[in-house]
Coordinates of C-alpha atoms and ligand atoms in Angstrom, one line a residue:
Chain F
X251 CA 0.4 0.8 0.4
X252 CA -3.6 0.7 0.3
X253 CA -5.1 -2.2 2.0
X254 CA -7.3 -3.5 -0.8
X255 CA -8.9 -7.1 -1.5
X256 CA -6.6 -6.8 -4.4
X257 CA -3.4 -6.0 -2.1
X258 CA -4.2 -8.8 0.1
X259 CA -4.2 -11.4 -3.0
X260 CA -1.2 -10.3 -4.4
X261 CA 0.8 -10.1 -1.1
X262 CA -0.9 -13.7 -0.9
X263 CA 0.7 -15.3 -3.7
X264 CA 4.1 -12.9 -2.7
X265 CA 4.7 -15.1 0.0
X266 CA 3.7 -12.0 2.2
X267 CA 6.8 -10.1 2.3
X268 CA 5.5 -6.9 0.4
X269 CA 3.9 -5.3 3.3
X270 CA 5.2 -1.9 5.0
X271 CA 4.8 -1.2 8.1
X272 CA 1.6 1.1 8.0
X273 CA 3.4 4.0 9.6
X274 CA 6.7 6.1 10.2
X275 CA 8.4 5.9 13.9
X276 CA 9.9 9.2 13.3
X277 CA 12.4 10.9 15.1
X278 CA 11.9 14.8 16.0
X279 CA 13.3 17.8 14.0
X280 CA 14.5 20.8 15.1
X281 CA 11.1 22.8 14.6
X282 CA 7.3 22.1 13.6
X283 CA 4.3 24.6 12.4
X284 CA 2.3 22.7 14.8
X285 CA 3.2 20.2 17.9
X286 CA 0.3 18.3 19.3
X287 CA 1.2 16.6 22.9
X288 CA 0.1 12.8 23.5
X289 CA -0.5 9.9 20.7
X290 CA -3.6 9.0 21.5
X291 CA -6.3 8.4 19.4
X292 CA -7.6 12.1 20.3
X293 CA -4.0 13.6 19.4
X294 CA -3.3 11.9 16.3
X295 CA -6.6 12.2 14.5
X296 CA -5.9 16.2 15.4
X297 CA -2.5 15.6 13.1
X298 CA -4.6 13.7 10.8
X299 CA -7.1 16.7 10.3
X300 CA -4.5 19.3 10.2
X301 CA -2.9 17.5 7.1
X302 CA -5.7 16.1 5.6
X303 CA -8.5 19.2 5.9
X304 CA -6.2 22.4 6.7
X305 CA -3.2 21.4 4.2
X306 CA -0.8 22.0 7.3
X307 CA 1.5 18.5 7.3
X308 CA 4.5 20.1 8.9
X309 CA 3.0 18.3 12.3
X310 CA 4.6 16.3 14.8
X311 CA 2.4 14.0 17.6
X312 CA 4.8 13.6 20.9
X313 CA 3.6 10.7 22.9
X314 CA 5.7 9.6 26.0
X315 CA 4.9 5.9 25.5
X316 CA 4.1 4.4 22.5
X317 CA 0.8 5.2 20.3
X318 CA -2.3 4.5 22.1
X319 CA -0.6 3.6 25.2
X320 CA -2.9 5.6 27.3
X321 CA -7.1 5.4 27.6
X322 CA -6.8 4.3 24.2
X323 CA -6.0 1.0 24.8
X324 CA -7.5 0.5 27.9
X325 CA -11.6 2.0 27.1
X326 CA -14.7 -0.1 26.9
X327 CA -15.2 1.0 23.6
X328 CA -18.9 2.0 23.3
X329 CA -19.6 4.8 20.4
X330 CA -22.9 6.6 21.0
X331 CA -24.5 10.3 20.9
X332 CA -26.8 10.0 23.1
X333 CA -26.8 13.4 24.9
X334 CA -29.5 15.9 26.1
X335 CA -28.2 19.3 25.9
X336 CA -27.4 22.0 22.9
X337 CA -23.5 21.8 24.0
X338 CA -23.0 18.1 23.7
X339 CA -25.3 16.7 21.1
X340 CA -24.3 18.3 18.2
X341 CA -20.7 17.9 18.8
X342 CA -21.6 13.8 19.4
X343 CA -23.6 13.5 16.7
X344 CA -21.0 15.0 13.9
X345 CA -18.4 12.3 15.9
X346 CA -21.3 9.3 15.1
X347 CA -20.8 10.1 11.6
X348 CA -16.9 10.7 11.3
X349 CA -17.4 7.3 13.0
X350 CA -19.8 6.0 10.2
X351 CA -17.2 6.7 7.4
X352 CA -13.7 5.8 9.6
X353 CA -12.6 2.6 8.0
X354 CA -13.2 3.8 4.5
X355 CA -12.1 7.4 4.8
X356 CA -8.5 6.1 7.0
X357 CA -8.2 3.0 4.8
X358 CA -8.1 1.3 7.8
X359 CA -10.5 -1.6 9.2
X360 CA -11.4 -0.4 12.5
X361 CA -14.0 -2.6 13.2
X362 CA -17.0 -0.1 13.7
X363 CA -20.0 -2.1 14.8
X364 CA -23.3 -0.4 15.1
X365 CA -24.8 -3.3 17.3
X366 CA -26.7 -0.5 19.4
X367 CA -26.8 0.8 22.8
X368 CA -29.3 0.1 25.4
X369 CA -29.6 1.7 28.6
X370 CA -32.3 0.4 30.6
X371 CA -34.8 2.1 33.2
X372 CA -36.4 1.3 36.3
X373 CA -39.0 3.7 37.7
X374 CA -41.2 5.9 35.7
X375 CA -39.3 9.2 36.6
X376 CA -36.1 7.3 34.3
X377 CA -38.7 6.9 31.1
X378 CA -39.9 10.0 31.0
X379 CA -36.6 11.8 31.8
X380 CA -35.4 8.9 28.7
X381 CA -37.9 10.0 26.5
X382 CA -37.3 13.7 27.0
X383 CA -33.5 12.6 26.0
X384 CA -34.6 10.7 23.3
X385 CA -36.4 13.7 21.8
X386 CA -33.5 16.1 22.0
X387 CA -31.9 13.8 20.6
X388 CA -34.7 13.5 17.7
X389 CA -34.8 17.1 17.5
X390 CA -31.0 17.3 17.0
X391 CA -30.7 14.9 13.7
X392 CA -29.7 11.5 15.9
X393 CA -31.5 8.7 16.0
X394 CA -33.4 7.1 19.5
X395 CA -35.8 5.0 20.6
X396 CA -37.8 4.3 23.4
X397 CA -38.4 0.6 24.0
X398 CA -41.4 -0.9 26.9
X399 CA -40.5 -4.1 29.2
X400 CA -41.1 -6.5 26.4
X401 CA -39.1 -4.8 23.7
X402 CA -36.3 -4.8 25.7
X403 CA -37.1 -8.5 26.7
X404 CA -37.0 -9.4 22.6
X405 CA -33.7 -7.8 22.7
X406 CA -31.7 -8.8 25.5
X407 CA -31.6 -12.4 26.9
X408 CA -30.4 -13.1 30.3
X409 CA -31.7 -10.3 32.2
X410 CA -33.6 -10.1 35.6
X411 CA -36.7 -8.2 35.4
X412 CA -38.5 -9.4 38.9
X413 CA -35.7 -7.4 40.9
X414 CA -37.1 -5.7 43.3
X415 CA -35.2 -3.1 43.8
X416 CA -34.7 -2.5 39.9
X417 CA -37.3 -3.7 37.8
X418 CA -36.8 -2.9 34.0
X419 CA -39.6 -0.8 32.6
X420 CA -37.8 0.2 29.6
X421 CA -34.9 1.2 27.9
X422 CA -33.6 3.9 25.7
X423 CA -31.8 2.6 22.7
X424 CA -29.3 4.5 20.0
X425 CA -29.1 1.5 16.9
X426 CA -26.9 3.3 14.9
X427 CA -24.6 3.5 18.4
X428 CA -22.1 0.4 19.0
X429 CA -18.2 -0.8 19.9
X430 CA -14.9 -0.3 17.9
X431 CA -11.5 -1.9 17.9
X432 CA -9.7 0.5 20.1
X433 CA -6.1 0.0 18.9
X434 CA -7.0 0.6 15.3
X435 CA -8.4 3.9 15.9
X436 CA -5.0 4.6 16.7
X437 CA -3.3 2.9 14.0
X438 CA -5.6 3.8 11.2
X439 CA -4.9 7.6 12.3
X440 CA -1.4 6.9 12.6
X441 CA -1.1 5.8 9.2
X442 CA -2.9 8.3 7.7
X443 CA -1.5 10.9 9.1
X444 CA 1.9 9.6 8.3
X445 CA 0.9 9.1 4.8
X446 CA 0.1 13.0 4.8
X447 CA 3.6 13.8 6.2
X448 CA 3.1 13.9 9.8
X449 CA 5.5 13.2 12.2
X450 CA 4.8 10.4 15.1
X451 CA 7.2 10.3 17.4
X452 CA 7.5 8.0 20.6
X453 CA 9.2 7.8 24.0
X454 CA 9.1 11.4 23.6
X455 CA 7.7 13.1 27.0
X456 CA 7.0 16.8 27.2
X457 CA 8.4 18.1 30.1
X458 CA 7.9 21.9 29.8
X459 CA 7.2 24.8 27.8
X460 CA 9.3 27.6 26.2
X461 CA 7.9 31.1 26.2
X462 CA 8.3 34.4 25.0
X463 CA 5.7 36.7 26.5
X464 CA 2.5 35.3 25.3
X465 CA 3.1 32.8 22.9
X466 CA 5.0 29.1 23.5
X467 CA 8.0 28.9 20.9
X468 CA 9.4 25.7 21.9
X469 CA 8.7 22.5 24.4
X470 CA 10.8 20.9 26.1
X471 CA 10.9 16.9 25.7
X472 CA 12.8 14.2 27.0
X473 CA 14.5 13.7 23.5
X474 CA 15.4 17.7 23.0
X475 CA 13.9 21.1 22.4
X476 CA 11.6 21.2 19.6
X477 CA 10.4 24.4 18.3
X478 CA 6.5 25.3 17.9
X479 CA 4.7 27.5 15.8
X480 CA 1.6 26.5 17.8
X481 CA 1.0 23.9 20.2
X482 CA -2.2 21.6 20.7
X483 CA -2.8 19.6 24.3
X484 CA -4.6 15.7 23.8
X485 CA -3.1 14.6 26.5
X486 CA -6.8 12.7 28.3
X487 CA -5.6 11.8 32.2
X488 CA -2.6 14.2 32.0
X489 CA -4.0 17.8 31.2
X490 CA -4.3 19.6 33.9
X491 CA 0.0 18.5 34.8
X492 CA 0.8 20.0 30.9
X493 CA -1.2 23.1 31.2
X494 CA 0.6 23.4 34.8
X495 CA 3.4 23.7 33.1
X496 CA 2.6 26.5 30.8
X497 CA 1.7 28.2 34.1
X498 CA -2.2 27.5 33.3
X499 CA -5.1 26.4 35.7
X500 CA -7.8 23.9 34.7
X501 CA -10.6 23.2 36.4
X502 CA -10.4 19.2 36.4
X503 CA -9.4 16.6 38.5
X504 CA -7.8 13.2 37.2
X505 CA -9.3 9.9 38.5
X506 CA -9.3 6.7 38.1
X507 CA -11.9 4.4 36.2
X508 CA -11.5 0.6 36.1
X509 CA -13.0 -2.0 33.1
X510 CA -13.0 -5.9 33.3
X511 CA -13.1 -8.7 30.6
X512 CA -13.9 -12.2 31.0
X513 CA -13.0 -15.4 29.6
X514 CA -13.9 -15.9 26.0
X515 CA -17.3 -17.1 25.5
X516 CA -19.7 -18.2 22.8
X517 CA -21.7 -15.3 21.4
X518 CA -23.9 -14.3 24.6
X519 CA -24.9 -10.5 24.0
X520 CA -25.0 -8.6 20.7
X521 CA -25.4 -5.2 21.8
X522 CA -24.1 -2.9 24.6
X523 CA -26.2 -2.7 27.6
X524 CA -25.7 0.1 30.8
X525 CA -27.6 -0.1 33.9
X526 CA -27.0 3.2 35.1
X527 CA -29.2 2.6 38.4
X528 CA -26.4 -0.1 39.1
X529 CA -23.2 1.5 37.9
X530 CA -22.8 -0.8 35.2
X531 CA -22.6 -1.7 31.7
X532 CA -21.8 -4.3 29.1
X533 CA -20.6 -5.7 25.4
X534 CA -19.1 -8.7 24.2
X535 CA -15.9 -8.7 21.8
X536 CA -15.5 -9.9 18.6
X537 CA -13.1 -12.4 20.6
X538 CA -16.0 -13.5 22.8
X539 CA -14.7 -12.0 26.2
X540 CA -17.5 -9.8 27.5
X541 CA -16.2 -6.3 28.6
X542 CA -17.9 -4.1 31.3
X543 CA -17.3 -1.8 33.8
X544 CA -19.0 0.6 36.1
X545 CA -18.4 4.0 37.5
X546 CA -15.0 5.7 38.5
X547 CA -13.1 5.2 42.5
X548 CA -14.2 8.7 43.8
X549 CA -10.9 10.0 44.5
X550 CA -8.2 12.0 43.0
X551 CA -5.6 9.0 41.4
X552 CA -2.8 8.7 38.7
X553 CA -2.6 5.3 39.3
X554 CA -3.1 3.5 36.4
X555 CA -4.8 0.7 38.2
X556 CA -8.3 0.7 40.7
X557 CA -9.1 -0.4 43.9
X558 CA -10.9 -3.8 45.1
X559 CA -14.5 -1.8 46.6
X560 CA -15.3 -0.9 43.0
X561 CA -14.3 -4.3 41.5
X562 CA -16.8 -5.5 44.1
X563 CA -19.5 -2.8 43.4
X564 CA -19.2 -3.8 39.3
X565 CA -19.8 -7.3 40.2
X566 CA -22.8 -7.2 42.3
X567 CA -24.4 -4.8 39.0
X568 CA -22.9 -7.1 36.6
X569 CA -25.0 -10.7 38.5
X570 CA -28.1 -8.2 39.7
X571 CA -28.5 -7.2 36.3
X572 CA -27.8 -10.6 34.2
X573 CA -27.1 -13.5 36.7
X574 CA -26.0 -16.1 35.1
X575 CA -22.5 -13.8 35.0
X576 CA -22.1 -15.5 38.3
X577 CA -20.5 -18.3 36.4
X578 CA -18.5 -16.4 34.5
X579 CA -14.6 -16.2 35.3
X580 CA -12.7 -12.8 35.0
X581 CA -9.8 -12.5 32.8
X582 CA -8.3 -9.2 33.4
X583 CA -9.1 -6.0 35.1
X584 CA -7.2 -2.7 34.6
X585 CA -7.3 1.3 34.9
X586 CA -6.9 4.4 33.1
X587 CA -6.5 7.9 34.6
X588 CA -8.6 10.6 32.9
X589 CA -9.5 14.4 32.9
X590 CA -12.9 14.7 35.2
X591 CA -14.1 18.3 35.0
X592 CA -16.5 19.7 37.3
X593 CA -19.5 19.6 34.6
X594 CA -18.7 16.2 33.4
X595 CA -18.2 18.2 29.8
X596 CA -14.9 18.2 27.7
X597 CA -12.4 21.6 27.3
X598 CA -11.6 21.7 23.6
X599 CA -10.2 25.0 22.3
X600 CA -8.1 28.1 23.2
X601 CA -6.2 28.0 26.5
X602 CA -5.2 31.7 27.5
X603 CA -1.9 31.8 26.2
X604 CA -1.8 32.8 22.5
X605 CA -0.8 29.6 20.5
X606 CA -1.9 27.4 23.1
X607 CA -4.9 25.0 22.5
X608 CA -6.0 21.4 23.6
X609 CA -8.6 18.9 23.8
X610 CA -9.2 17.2 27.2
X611 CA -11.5 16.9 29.9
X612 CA -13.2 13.8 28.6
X613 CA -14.1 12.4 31.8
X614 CA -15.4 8.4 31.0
X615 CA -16.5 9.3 27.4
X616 CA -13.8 10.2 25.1
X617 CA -13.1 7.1 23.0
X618 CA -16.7 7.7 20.9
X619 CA -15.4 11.5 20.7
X620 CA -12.4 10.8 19.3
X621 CA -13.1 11.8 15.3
X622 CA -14.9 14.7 16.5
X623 CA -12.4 16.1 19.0
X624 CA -9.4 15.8 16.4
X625 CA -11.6 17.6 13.8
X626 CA -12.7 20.4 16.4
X627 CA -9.4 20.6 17.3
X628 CA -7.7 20.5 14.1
X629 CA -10.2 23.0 13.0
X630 CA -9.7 25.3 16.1
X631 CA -5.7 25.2 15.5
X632 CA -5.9 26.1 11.8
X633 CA -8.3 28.9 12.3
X634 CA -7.2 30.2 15.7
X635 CA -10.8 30.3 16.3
X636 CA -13.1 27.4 17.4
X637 CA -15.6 25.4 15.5
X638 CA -19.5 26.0 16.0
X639 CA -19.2 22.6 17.5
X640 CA -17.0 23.3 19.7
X641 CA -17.9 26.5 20.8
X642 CA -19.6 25.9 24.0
X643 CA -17.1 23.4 25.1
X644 CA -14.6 26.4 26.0
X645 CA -12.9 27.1 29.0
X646 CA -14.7 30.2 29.1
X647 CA -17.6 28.8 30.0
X648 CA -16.8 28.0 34.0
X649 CA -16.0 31.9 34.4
X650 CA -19.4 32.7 32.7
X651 CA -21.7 29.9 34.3
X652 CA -22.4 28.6 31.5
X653 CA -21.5 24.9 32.5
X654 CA -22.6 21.7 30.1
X655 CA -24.1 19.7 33.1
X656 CA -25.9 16.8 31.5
X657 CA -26.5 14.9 34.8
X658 CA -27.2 18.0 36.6
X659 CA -24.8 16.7 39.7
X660 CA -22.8 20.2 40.7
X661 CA -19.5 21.4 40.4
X662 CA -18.2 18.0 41.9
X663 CA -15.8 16.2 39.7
X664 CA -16.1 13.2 41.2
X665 CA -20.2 13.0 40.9
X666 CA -19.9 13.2 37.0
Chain X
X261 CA -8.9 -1.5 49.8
X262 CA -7.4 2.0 51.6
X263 CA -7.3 1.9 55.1
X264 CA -8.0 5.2 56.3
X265 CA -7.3 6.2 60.1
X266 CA -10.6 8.7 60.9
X267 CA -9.1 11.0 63.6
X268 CA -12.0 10.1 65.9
X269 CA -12.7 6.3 65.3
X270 CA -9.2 4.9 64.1
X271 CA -8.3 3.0 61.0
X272 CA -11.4 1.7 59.0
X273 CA -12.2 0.3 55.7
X274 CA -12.6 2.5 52.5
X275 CA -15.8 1.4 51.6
X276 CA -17.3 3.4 55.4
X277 CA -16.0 6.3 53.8
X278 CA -16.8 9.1 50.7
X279 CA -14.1 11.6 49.3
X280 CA -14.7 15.3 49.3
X281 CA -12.5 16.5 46.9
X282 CA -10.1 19.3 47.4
X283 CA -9.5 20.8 50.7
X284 CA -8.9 23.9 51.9
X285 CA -10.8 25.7 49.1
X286 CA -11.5 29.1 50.1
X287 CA -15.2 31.0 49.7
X288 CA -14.4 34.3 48.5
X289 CA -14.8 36.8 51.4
X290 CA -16.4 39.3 49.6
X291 CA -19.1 37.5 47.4
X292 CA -21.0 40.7 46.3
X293 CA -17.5 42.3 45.1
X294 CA -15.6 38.9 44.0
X295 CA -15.2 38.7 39.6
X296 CA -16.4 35.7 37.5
X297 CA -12.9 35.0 37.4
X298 CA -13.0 34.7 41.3
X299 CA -16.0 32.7 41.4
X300 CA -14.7 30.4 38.6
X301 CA -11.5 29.5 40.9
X302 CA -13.5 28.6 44.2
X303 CA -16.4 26.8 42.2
X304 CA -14.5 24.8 39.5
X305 CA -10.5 25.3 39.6
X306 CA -9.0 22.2 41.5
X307 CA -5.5 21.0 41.9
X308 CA -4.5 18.1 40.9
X309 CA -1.3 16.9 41.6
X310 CA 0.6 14.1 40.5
X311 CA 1.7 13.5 44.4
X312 CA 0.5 14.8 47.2
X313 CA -3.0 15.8 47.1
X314 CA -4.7 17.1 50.5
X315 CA -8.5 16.7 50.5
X316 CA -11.8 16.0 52.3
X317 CA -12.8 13.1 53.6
X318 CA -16.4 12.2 55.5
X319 CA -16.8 8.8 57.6
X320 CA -20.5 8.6 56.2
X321 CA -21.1 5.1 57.9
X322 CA -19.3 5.4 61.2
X323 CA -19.4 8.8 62.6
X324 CA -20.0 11.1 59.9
X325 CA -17.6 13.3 60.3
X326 CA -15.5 15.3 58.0
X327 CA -12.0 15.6 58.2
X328 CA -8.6 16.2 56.2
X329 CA -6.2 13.5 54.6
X330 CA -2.7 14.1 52.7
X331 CA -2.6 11.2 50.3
X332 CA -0.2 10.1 47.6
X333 CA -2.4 10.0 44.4
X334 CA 0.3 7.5 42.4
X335 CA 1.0 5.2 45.3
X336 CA -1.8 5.7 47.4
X337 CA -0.3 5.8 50.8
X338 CA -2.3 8.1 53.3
X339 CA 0.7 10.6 54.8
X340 CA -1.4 12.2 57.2
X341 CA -4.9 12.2 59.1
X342 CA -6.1 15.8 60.4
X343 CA -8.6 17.7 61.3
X344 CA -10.9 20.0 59.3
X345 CA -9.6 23.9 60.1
X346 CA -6.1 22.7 60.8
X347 CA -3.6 23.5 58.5
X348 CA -2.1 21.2 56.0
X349 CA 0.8 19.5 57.6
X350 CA 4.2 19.6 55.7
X351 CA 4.7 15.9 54.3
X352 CA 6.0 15.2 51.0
X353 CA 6.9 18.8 49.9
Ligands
LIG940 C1 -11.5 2.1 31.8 C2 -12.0 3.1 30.8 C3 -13.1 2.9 30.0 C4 -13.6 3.8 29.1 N1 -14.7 3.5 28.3 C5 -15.1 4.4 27.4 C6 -16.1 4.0 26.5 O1 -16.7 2.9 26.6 N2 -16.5 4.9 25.6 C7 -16.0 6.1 25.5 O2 -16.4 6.9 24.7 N3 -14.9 6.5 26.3 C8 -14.5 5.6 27.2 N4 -13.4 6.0 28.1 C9 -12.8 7.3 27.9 C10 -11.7 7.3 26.8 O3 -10.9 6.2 26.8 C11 -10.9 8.6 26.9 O4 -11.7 9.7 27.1 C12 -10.1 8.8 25.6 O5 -9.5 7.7 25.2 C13 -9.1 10.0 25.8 O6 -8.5 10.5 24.7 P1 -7.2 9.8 24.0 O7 -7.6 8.6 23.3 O8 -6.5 10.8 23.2 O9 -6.3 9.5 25.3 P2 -5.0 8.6 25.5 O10 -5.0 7.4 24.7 O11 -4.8 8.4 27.0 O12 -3.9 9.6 24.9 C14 -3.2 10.6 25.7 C15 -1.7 10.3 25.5 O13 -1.0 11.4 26.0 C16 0.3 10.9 26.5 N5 0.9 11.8 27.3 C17 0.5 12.2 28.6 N6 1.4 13.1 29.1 C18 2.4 13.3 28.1 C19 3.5 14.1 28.1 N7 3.9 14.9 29.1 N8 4.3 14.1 26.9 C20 3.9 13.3 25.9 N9 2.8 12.5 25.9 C21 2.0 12.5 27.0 C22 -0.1 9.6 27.1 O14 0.9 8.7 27.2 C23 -1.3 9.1 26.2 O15 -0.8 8.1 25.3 C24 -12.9 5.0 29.0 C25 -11.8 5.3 29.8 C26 -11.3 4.3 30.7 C27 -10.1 4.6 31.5
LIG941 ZN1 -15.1 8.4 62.2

């Protein structure tokens, strides 16, 4: 059924009990033209591209948990393309404008709000190395803009500008950047893609792949053997254990990141704000709790929850940076485990086994990829071949040197 | 908060601490001979087990020293403290 103003009054006067629920919980048949592993947002808008763009609906999504269950749920929500270099800001700026057209294109409300994003500077090395991004940027079709001390000043209320150790000089701001409702990402993908014919299918953990020399025919789940004419990865914290199993090595590393929401509050802040000199970063819901976080724990983790020294860290950036937070109560902290590659770029393509491809590798940043990665992806599955957006983002690249480094840190996973 | 037992000052806090990554990653011997692919393994290609992980660690604010950990990357629990060019003890395996 489409969600219409005209749905919504007749269901009104229906007493409400016309509505379906927006998608099938399938259960898995014996074989699929494509299978795509994990129902996250990454992994469904990949089915959702398939059916919608390539005409191929005989698609299943396997997600161990339920839909969305993963980084999904648990992100910070900011949507940006705000990138330097040739490799990223393309690809983020084509996911901006999937992002621009969501709600109406899925039928879905997924609460898209371009409020902006703000991250601030402190020294003049930070400007100029912000207006230099703000010009690729430029150059590359998005939109930036450099603000002085007082523009940002206009902007933001709250902040401390006499700190001595980080005085704000500036800030580099992306309007048309923003938040999202998280869970309807998933949902509105779900839907559609179910609408299209695609199968979702829960509690359904991949546990292995079938081969026969160099292509996968089957995987191997927790709820049978389903067969695979081709087989695409979106798994986020859990790539480099699914390509293990299809005997593949990945250059990443999973590790934790932790995020934080307070109490509900009265609106305070009406745009995102990172202070990157302090490893933290900023927005408040459209339920009033503001929602931050700061960088990830520094060590190899699966553990779906963080440790105290970091909850510490975000807290002395969140009151040096705005201190009347010092009043503020916490409502609920939490972790997710993703993908951290050694060039803090994303792996989306071919893997080197014939019908094998994935998306992954998003390190803190994958929830504002998410349109772009399922249409790279889809796109790269259809064609066997990938994208000119997704090109560079191979996993070619780390035997040819030709790593994405936008923070210029080294092959360190952990610096990214 | 990990407690981490530094081979040469005893257990101290987390915080005193900074995580190397993988150990035990091998330069290639021959660089002037060794393939992209070679160089792609020792530069960027990491384990990453669900489990046991054995890795680096440097005490940057006591003694400074490097040394090796085994440590359970679901639960957390350090399984042993070691010292760099030993070899990896046989815990969890
Ligand atoms: C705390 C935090 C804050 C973040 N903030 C932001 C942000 O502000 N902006 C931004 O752009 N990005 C952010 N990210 C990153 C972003 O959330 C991820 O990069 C993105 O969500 C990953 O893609 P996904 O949505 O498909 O992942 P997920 O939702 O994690 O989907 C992967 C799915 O695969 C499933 N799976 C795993 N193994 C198997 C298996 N063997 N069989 C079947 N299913 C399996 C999992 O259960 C999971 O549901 C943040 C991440 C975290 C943890
Ligand atoms: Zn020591």
């Amino acid at each position: 059924m489409r969600y219409s103003i005209i749905n919504v009054l007749k269901q009104g006067l229906a007493g409400q009990k016309g509505w379906q629920a927006a998608w099938r919980d399938a259960t898995p048949k014996p074989q699929y033209d494509v299978v795509i592993v994990g129902g996250g947002g990454h992994g469904l808008a990949t089915a959702y591209y398939l059916a919608k763009l390539h005409g191929i609906t005989n698609v299943a999504v396997l997600e161990k948990g339920w839909i969305g269950s993963g980084n999904t749920g648990r992100n910070t929500t900011i949507v940006r393309s705000n990138y330097l270099l040739p490799g990223n800001e393309p690809f983020y700026e084509h996911s901006l404008k999937l992002w621009e057209g969501m709600s109406r294109d899925l039928n879905f409300n997924v609460m898209f709000s371009q409020r902006g994003v703000l991250n601030l500077c402190h020294s003049d090395a930070q400007r100029d190395a912000y207006a230099r991004r703000g010009n690729a940027m430029l150059m590359m079709g998005a939109d930036a803009e450099l603000l002085d001390a007082d523009q940002v000043r206009r902007m933001v209320r709250g902040l401390d500008f006499q700190n001595p150790r980080f005085p704000i000089t500036g800030g580099l701001l992306q309007r048309r950047g923003g938040t999202a409702r998280h869970d309807a990402v998933a949902w509105g993908y779900a839907r559609a893609a179910s609408e299209l014919g695609v199968d979702i299918i829960q509690n359904c953990e991949v546990t292995g792949f079938v081969r026969d020399d160099d292509r996968i025919t089957a995987v191997e789940t927790s709820r049978g053997r389903i067969a695979a004419g081709k087989v695409g990865l979106a798994v986020a914290g859990h790539s480099s254990l699914l390509a293990e199993m299809a005997g593949i090595r990945l250059p990443i590393e999973s590790h934790v990141l932790q995020a934080f929401v307070s109490e509900g509050l009265k609106p305070w802040i009406d745009t995102v704000v990172t202070f990157g000199a302090g490893h933290f970063y900023i927005s408040q819901s459209d339920k009033g709790g503001l929602v931050f976080g700061g960088d990830i724990d520094g060590y190899a983790s699966y553990a779906q929850r963080g440790n105290l020294p970091v909850v510490e860290h975000v807290a002395a950036g969140a009151v040096a940076l705005f201190p009347a937070l010092g009043r503020v109560r916490l409502l609920r902290s939490w972790g997710g485990v993703m993908d951290m590659t050694p060039d803090g770029s994303p792996i989306i393509g071919k893997l080197p086994i014939g019908n094998l491809y994935m998306t992954g590798g998003w390190c803190y940043g994958g929830f504002k990829a998410t349109p772009a990665s399922g249409w790279c992806l889809a796109h790269t599955i259809a064609n066997d071949a990938p994208h000119a957006l997704n090109e560079a983002m191979s996993l070619e690249r780390f035997a040819r040197g030709r790593a994405i480094d936008e923070r210029g840190a080294g092959p360190r996973p952990n610096l990214h | 908060m990990l407690l981490i037992p530094c081979p040469h000052c005893g257990p101290r806090a987390e915080v005193e601490f900074r995580c190397g990554g993988e150990a035990h990653v091998v330069r290639p011997a021959e660089p002037e001979s060794a393939s992209d692919e070679v160089w792609r393994d020792y530069l960027f290609v990491r384990k990453s087990p669900k489990g046991v992980h054995f890795e680096r660690w440097n005490h940057a604010h006591g003694c400074q020293r490097w040394f090796n950990v085994a440590r359970d990357t679901v639960s957390d629990e350090i399984l042993a403290v070691y010292r760099m060019g030993e070899a990896p003890p046989e815990v969890g395996r």
